[in-house]
Amino acid sequence: VGANQRQGFGLHDDSFAHSTIDEGVYGAPMSWFFWSQVQSTAATDFWMSGAMGGEVRPELQATIFDDNYAAGTQYKQDFGMCADTTHATYMLNYHAFGTSYTGNALASARAASYQMGYAFRLAEVSVAEGSVGDTVDITATVIQDGIAPFYYDLSIALACPDGFSATVGGVDGIVSEGSTASFTFTAVPATSTCLSSLTFRCHHRMH
């Protein structure tokens, strides 16, 4: 764990939901569990700058999303709790793309997938008179609903039907779940064509 952090890498748990977190049901502290080792090296904030990933333990893959999966018992841990604790962004699960899931298990697997990683939401848009004539300043407030950051540069772009467009960076700086940030676009044309049909989208460039 420590060496990876010094190199700026994220972490990978290849026995995810088997020996990820210590829920206190083993009769003794499980110091070799993944999260216990992260805690022992004081690296619990690693996910803020390096992605957390892993692989669902192979013998759990077929049943982990079943209604009768014994979550919280020894070596059968709750996927959602593990994902929340570790701030997981990606997860290998070969069963999902081989034999696959059906019914409630499929719905639970999809929900687990959506739970991971980032999820940005446009929470509010406000308009103020611009400093340049016949323009307005538009402020977009973005909230992070996900459990992990976006690990590359991420911007928010505004576009109008009349051809005006602008981009403001820094969305990747919204790290923690529930955090917000506001981004202001200046000198936006104060025309009915533009203001009646604004489009916002996120834009990223991977290096």
PDB file of C-alpha atoms in Angstrom:
ATOM      1  CA  VAL A   1       0.000   0.000   0.000  1.00  0.00           C
ATOM      2  CA  GLY A   2       2.644   2.506   1.059  1.00  0.00           C
ATOM      3  CA  ALA A   3       4.866   1.976  -1.998  1.00  0.00           C
ATOM      4  CA  ASN A   4       1.926   2.371  -4.365  1.00  0.00           C
ATOM      5  CA  GLN A   5       0.977   5.629  -2.718  1.00  0.00           C
ATOM      6  CA  ARG A   6       4.480   7.008  -2.989  1.00  0.00           C
ATOM      7  CA  GLN A   7       4.330   6.316  -6.721  1.00  0.00           C
ATOM      8  CA  GLY A   8       0.923   7.965  -7.050  1.00  0.00           C
ATOM      9  CA  PHE A   9      -0.937   4.782  -8.009  1.00  0.00           C
ATOM     10  CA  GLY A  10      -4.377   3.714  -6.841  1.00  0.00           C
ATOM     11  CA  LEU A  11      -5.081   0.364  -5.207  1.00  0.00           C
ATOM     12  CA  HIS A  12      -6.582  -2.968  -6.293  1.00  0.00           C
ATOM     13  CA  ASP A  13      -8.305  -5.557  -4.097  1.00  0.00           C
ATOM     14  CA  ASP A  14      -8.404  -8.911  -5.881  1.00  0.00           C
ATOM     15  CA  SER A  15     -10.632 -10.487  -3.198  1.00  0.00           C
ATOM     16  CA  PHE A  16     -13.287  -7.796  -3.110  1.00  0.00           C
ATOM     17  CA  ALA A  17     -16.219  -8.509  -0.759  1.00  0.00           C
ATOM     18  CA  HIS A  18     -14.406 -11.575   0.601  1.00  0.00           C
ATOM     19  CA  SER A  19     -11.679 -10.012   2.722  1.00  0.00           C
ATOM     20  CA  THR A  20     -12.080  -6.309   2.060  1.00  0.00           C
ATOM     21  CA  ILE A  21     -13.463  -4.922   5.320  1.00  0.00           C
ATOM     22  CA  ASP A  22     -13.504  -6.226   8.879  1.00  0.00           C
ATOM     23  CA  GLU A  23     -17.139  -6.155  10.019  1.00  0.00           C
ATOM     24  CA  GLY A  24     -16.253  -7.661  13.405  1.00  0.00           C
ATOM     25  CA  VAL A  25     -17.707 -11.137  12.819  1.00  0.00           C
ATOM     26  CA  TYR A  26     -14.446 -13.081  12.828  1.00  0.00           C
ATOM     27  CA  GLY A  27     -13.693 -13.287  16.548  1.00  0.00           C
ATOM     28  CA  ALA A  28     -10.435 -11.369  16.194  1.00  0.00           C
ATOM     29  CA  PRO A  29      -9.123  -8.347  14.274  1.00  0.00           C
ATOM     30  CA  MET A  30      -8.376  -9.259  10.654  1.00  0.00           C
ATOM     31  CA  SER A  31      -5.193  -7.293  10.088  1.00  0.00           C
ATOM     32  CA  TRP A  32      -4.537  -8.919   6.705  1.00  0.00           C
ATOM     33  CA  PHE A  33      -7.835  -7.753   5.219  1.00  0.00           C
ATOM     34  CA  PHE A  34      -7.512  -5.144   2.490  1.00  0.00           C
ATOM     35  CA  TRP A  35      -8.948  -2.139   4.318  1.00  0.00           C
ATOM     36  CA  SER A  36      -7.182  -3.057   7.555  1.00  0.00           C
ATOM     37  CA  GLN A  37      -3.880  -2.803   5.701  1.00  0.00           C
ATOM     38  CA  VAL A  38      -4.889   0.537   4.195  1.00  0.00           C
ATOM     39  CA  GLN A  39      -5.730   1.815   7.679  1.00  0.00           C
ATOM     40  CA  SER A  40      -2.459   0.533   9.136  1.00  0.00           C
ATOM     41  CA  THR A  41      -0.497   2.667   6.683  1.00  0.00           C
ATOM     42  CA  ALA A  42      -2.670   5.763   7.259  1.00  0.00           C
ATOM     43  CA  ALA A  43      -3.620   5.761   3.578  1.00  0.00           C
ATOM     44  CA  THR A  44      -7.423   5.858   3.833  1.00  0.00           C
ATOM     45  CA  ASP A  45      -7.555   9.004   1.677  1.00  0.00           C
ATOM     46  CA  PHE A  46      -5.671   7.393  -1.232  1.00  0.00           C
ATOM     47  CA  TRP A  47      -8.846   7.334  -3.354  1.00  0.00           C
ATOM     48  CA  MET A  48      -8.842  11.118  -3.572  1.00  0.00           C
ATOM     49  CA  SER A  49      -5.907  11.016  -5.978  1.00  0.00           C
ATOM     50  CA  GLY A  50      -5.671   7.385  -7.158  1.00  0.00           C
ATOM     51  CA  ALA A  51      -8.452   5.088  -8.331  1.00  0.00           C
ATOM     52  CA  MET A  52      -9.668   2.162  -6.239  1.00  0.00           C
ATOM     53  CA  GLY A  53     -10.457  -1.014  -8.132  1.00  0.00           C
ATOM     54  CA  GLY A  54     -10.480  -4.744  -7.729  1.00  0.00           C
ATOM     55  CA  GLU A  55     -12.069  -8.045  -8.590  1.00  0.00           C
ATOM     56  CA  VAL A  56     -15.071  -9.587  -6.879  1.00  0.00           C
ATOM     57  CA  ARG A  57     -13.741 -12.771  -5.303  1.00  0.00           C
ATOM     58  CA  PRO A  58     -14.348 -15.452  -7.979  1.00  0.00           C
ATOM     59  CA  GLU A  59     -16.305 -17.858  -5.758  1.00  0.00           C
ATOM     60  CA  LEU A  60     -18.668 -15.020  -4.787  1.00  0.00           C
ATOM     61  CA  GLN A  61     -19.358 -13.688  -8.262  1.00  0.00           C
ATOM     62  CA  ALA A  62     -22.268 -16.008  -9.084  1.00  0.00           C
ATOM     63  CA  THR A  63     -24.212 -15.323  -5.858  1.00  0.00           C
ATOM     64  CA  ILE A  64     -23.184 -11.941  -4.465  1.00  0.00           C
ATOM     65  CA  PHE A  65     -26.224 -10.184  -5.932  1.00  0.00           C
ATOM     66  CA  ASP A  66     -28.759 -12.909  -5.068  1.00  0.00           C
ATOM     67  CA  ASP A  67     -31.566 -12.080  -2.640  1.00  0.00           C
ATOM     68  CA  ASN A  68     -30.421 -14.845  -0.280  1.00  0.00           C
ATOM     69  CA  TYR A  69     -26.729 -13.910  -0.313  1.00  0.00           C
ATOM     70  CA  ALA A  70     -25.642 -13.978   3.344  1.00  0.00           C
ATOM     71  CA  ALA A  71     -24.097 -10.511   3.411  1.00  0.00           C
ATOM     72  CA  GLY A  72     -22.310  -9.667   6.626  1.00  0.00           C
ATOM     73  CA  THR A  73     -21.284 -13.212   7.461  1.00  0.00           C
ATOM     74  CA  GLN A  74     -17.708 -14.437   7.362  1.00  0.00           C
ATOM     75  CA  TYR A  75     -16.082 -13.941   3.956  1.00  0.00           C
ATOM     76  CA  LYS A  76     -19.390 -12.911   2.402  1.00  0.00           C
ATOM     77  CA  GLN A  77     -19.308  -9.167   2.673  1.00  0.00           C
ATOM     78  CA  ASP A  78     -21.852  -6.645   1.487  1.00  0.00           C
ATOM     79  CA  PHE A  79     -20.788  -5.250  -1.892  1.00  0.00           C
ATOM     80  CA  GLY A  80     -22.268  -1.815  -1.273  1.00  0.00           C
ATOM     81  CA  MET A  81     -20.579  -1.453   2.098  1.00  0.00           C
ATOM     82  CA  CYS A  82     -17.241  -2.467   0.614  1.00  0.00           C
ATOM     83  CA  ALA A  83     -17.655  -0.036  -2.273  1.00  0.00           C
ATOM     84  CA  ASP A  84     -18.599   2.840   0.037  1.00  0.00           C
ATOM     85  CA  THR A  85     -15.716   2.156   2.396  1.00  0.00           C
ATOM     86  CA  THR A  86     -13.053   1.892  -0.300  1.00  0.00           C
ATOM     87  CA  HIS A  87     -14.571   4.458  -2.718  1.00  0.00           C
ATOM     88  CA  ALA A  88     -14.348   1.954  -5.558  1.00  0.00           C
ATOM     89  CA  THR A  89     -14.343   3.164  -9.159  1.00  0.00           C
ATOM     90  CA  TYR A  90     -14.108  -0.081 -11.141  1.00  0.00           C
ATOM     91  CA  MET A  91     -14.520  -3.799 -10.474  1.00  0.00           C
ATOM     92  CA  LEU A  92     -13.719  -6.961 -12.417  1.00  0.00           C
ATOM     93  CA  ASN A  93     -16.518  -9.518 -12.410  1.00  0.00           C
ATOM     94  CA  TYR A  94     -16.221 -12.148 -15.124  1.00  0.00           C
ATOM     95  CA  HIS A  95     -19.496 -13.843 -14.196  1.00  0.00           C
ATOM     96  CA  ALA A  96     -21.390 -10.694 -15.175  1.00  0.00           C
ATOM     97  CA  PHE A  97     -20.156 -10.944 -18.757  1.00  0.00           C
ATOM     98  CA  GLY A  98     -20.084 -14.717 -19.058  1.00  0.00           C
ATOM     99  CA  THR A  99     -22.935 -16.635 -17.479  1.00  0.00           C
ATOM    100  CA  SER A 100     -24.462 -13.293 -16.475  1.00  0.00           C
ATOM    101  CA  TYR A 101     -27.281 -12.472 -14.046  1.00  0.00           C
ATOM    102  CA  THR A 102     -31.042 -12.494 -14.414  1.00  0.00           C
ATOM    103  CA  GLY A 103     -34.019 -11.065 -12.547  1.00  0.00           C
ATOM    104  CA  ASN A 104     -33.393  -9.438  -9.180  1.00  0.00           C
ATOM    105  CA  ALA A 105     -29.708 -10.372  -9.271  1.00  0.00           C
ATOM    106  CA  LEU A 106     -29.281  -8.494 -12.541  1.00  0.00           C
ATOM    107  CA  ALA A 107     -31.038  -5.435 -11.103  1.00  0.00           C
ATOM    108  CA  SER A 108     -28.818  -5.560  -8.009  1.00  0.00           C
ATOM    109  CA  ALA A 109     -25.682  -5.937 -10.122  1.00  0.00           C
ATOM    110  CA  ARG A 110     -26.628  -2.904 -12.183  1.00  0.00           C
ATOM    111  CA  ALA A 111     -27.311  -0.881  -9.038  1.00  0.00           C
ATOM    112  CA  ALA A 112     -23.898  -1.905  -7.681  1.00  0.00           C
ATOM    113  CA  SER A 113     -22.248  -0.787 -10.901  1.00  0.00           C
ATOM    114  CA  TYR A 114     -23.972   2.594 -10.779  1.00  0.00           C
ATOM    115  CA  GLN A 115     -22.916   3.009  -7.153  1.00  0.00           C
ATOM    116  CA  MET A 116     -19.227   3.051  -8.009  1.00  0.00           C
ATOM    117  CA  GLY A 117     -17.142   5.942  -9.260  1.00  0.00           C
ATOM    118  CA  TYR A 118     -18.178   9.509  -9.968  1.00  0.00           C
ATOM    119  CA  ALA A 119     -21.660  10.915 -10.632  1.00  0.00           C
ATOM    120  CA  PHE A 120     -21.900  14.639 -11.281  1.00  0.00           C
ATOM    121  CA  ARG A 121     -25.246  16.404 -11.340  1.00  0.00           C
ATOM    122  CA  LEU A 122     -26.180  19.914 -12.426  1.00  0.00           C
ATOM    123  CA  ALA A 123     -27.918  21.159  -9.289  1.00  0.00           C
ATOM    124  CA  GLU A 124     -28.656  24.798 -10.080  1.00  0.00           C
ATOM    125  CA  VAL A 125     -28.318  27.426 -12.811  1.00  0.00           C
ATOM    126  CA  SER A 126     -28.487  31.151 -12.098  1.00  0.00           C
ATOM    127  CA  VAL A 127     -28.343  34.176 -14.379  1.00  0.00           C
ATOM    128  CA  ALA A 128     -26.997  37.642 -13.586  1.00  0.00           C
ATOM    129  CA  GLU A 129     -26.537  40.797 -15.629  1.00  0.00           C
ATOM    130  CA  GLY A 130     -23.213  40.741 -17.435  1.00  0.00           C
ATOM    131  CA  SER A 131     -20.502  43.383 -17.254  1.00  0.00           C
ATOM    132  CA  VAL A 132     -20.576  43.646 -21.054  1.00  0.00           C
ATOM    133  CA  GLY A 133     -23.647  45.110 -22.754  1.00  0.00           C
ATOM    134  CA  ASP A 134     -26.350  42.719 -23.954  1.00  0.00           C
ATOM    135  CA  THR A 135     -24.762  39.783 -22.130  1.00  0.00           C
ATOM    136  CA  VAL A 136     -25.395  37.802 -18.976  1.00  0.00           C
ATOM    137  CA  ASP A 137     -23.232  35.774 -16.632  1.00  0.00           C
ATOM    138  CA  ILE A 138     -24.478  32.232 -16.059  1.00  0.00           C
ATOM    139  CA  THR A 139     -23.418  30.242 -13.014  1.00  0.00           C
ATOM    140  CA  ALA A 140     -23.818  26.463 -12.958  1.00  0.00           C
ATOM    141  CA  THR A 141     -23.608  24.623  -9.640  1.00  0.00           C
ATOM    142  CA  VAL A 142     -22.485  21.002  -9.871  1.00  0.00           C
ATOM    143  CA  ILE A 143     -22.821  18.414  -7.103  1.00  0.00           C
ATOM    144  CA  GLN A 144     -20.904  15.167  -6.721  1.00  0.00           C
ATOM    145  CA  ASP A 145     -23.321  12.303  -6.066  1.00  0.00           C
ATOM    146  CA  GLY A 146     -20.692   9.611  -6.580  1.00  0.00           C
ATOM    147  CA  ILE A 147     -18.302   7.979  -4.143  1.00  0.00           C
ATOM    148  CA  ALA A 148     -15.079   8.710  -6.060  1.00  0.00           C
ATOM    149  CA  PRO A 149     -13.573  11.531  -8.122  1.00  0.00           C
ATOM    150  CA  PHE A 150     -13.003  11.762 -11.842  1.00  0.00           C
ATOM    151  CA  TYR A 151      -9.250  11.209 -12.135  1.00  0.00           C
ATOM    152  CA  TYR A 152      -8.577  13.274 -15.262  1.00  0.00           C
ATOM    153  CA  ASP A 153      -9.104  16.934 -16.144  1.00  0.00           C
ATOM    154  CA  LEU A 154     -12.835  17.568 -16.403  1.00  0.00           C
ATOM    155  CA  SER A 155     -14.550  20.736 -17.570  1.00  0.00           C
ATOM    156  CA  ILE A 156     -18.126  21.910 -17.894  1.00  0.00           C
ATOM    157  CA  ALA A 157     -19.156  23.331 -21.249  1.00  0.00           C
ATOM    158  CA  LEU A 158     -22.073  25.604 -22.110  1.00  0.00           C
ATOM    159  CA  ALA A 159     -23.516  25.931 -25.600  1.00  0.00           C
ATOM    160  CA  CYS A 160     -26.295  27.967 -27.208  1.00  0.00           C
ATOM    161  CA  PRO A 161     -28.152  27.247 -30.478  1.00  0.00           C
ATOM    162  CA  ASP A 162     -26.793  30.467 -31.991  1.00  0.00           C
ATOM    163  CA  GLY A 163     -23.235  29.136 -31.885  1.00  0.00           C
ATOM    164  CA  PHE A 164     -21.954  30.583 -28.630  1.00  0.00           C
ATOM    165  CA  SER A 165     -19.979  28.153 -26.495  1.00  0.00           C
ATOM    166  CA  ALA A 166     -17.657  28.325 -23.508  1.00  0.00           C
ATOM    167  CA  THR A 167     -15.818  25.930 -21.236  1.00  0.00           C
ATOM    168  CA  VAL A 168     -14.763  26.229 -17.603  1.00  0.00           C
ATOM    169  CA  GLY A 169     -12.413  23.731 -15.983  1.00  0.00           C
ATOM    170  CA  GLY A 170     -12.256  22.315 -12.506  1.00  0.00           C
ATOM    171  CA  VAL A 171     -15.112  19.822 -12.263  1.00  0.00           C
ATOM    172  CA  ASP A 172     -12.548  17.132 -11.433  1.00  0.00           C
ATOM    173  CA  GLY A 173     -11.847  19.095  -8.239  1.00  0.00           C
ATOM    174  CA  ILE A 174     -15.240  18.083  -6.808  1.00  0.00           C
ATOM    175  CA  VAL A 175     -13.971  15.044  -4.962  1.00  0.00           C
ATOM    176  CA  SER A 176     -16.148  13.965  -2.042  1.00  0.00           C
ATOM    177  CA  GLU A 177     -19.755  12.810  -2.175  1.00  0.00           C
ATOM    178  CA  GLY A 178     -22.096  15.717  -1.457  1.00  0.00           C
ATOM    179  CA  SER A 179     -19.519  18.379  -2.375  1.00  0.00           C
ATOM    180  CA  THR A 180     -20.483  21.178  -4.741  1.00  0.00           C
ATOM    181  CA  ALA A 181     -18.738  23.783  -6.853  1.00  0.00           C
ATOM    182  CA  SER A 182     -19.977  26.669  -8.982  1.00  0.00           C
ATOM    183  CA  PHE A 183     -18.717  27.596 -12.438  1.00  0.00           C
ATOM    184  CA  THR A 184     -19.456  30.959 -14.044  1.00  0.00           C
ATOM    185  CA  PHE A 185     -19.674  31.603 -17.785  1.00  0.00           C
ATOM    186  CA  THR A 186     -19.270  35.305 -18.567  1.00  0.00           C
ATOM    187  CA  ALA A 187     -20.446  37.398 -21.501  1.00  0.00           C
ATOM    188  CA  VAL A 188     -23.115  34.945 -22.634  1.00  0.00           C
ATOM    189  CA  PRO A 189     -25.369  36.560 -25.288  1.00  0.00           C
ATOM    190  CA  ALA A 190     -28.591  37.799 -23.673  1.00  0.00           C
ATOM    191  CA  THR A 191     -30.739  36.669 -26.586  1.00  0.00           C
ATOM    192  CA  SER A 192     -33.915  34.652 -26.390  1.00  0.00           C
ATOM    193  CA  THR A 193     -32.427  32.136 -28.827  1.00  0.00           C
ATOM    194  CA  CYS A 194     -29.496  31.459 -26.544  1.00  0.00           C
ATOM    195  CA  LEU A 195     -31.186  31.624 -23.148  1.00  0.00           C
ATOM    196  CA  SER A 196     -34.193  29.532 -24.124  1.00  0.00           C
ATOM    197  CA  SER A 197     -32.129  26.468 -24.943  1.00  0.00           C
ATOM    198  CA  LEU A 198     -28.881  26.268 -22.991  1.00  0.00           C
ATOM    199  CA  THR A 199     -26.950  23.016 -23.091  1.00  0.00           C
ATOM    200  CA  PHE A 200     -24.485  21.913 -20.424  1.00  0.00           C
ATOM    201  CA  ARG A 201     -22.165  18.926 -20.676  1.00  0.00           C
ATOM    202  CA  CYS A 202     -18.971  17.666 -19.136  1.00  0.00           C
ATOM    203  CA  HIS A 203     -15.865  17.537 -21.286  1.00  0.00           C
ATOM    204  CA  HIS A 204     -12.657  15.665 -20.558  1.00  0.00           C
ATOM    205  CA  ARG A 205      -9.328  15.082 -22.216  1.00  0.00           C
ATOM    206  CA  MET A 206      -7.294  12.050 -21.169  1.00  0.00           C
ATOM    207  CA  HIS A 207      -3.542  12.478 -21.278  1.00  0.00           C
TER     208      HIS A 207
END
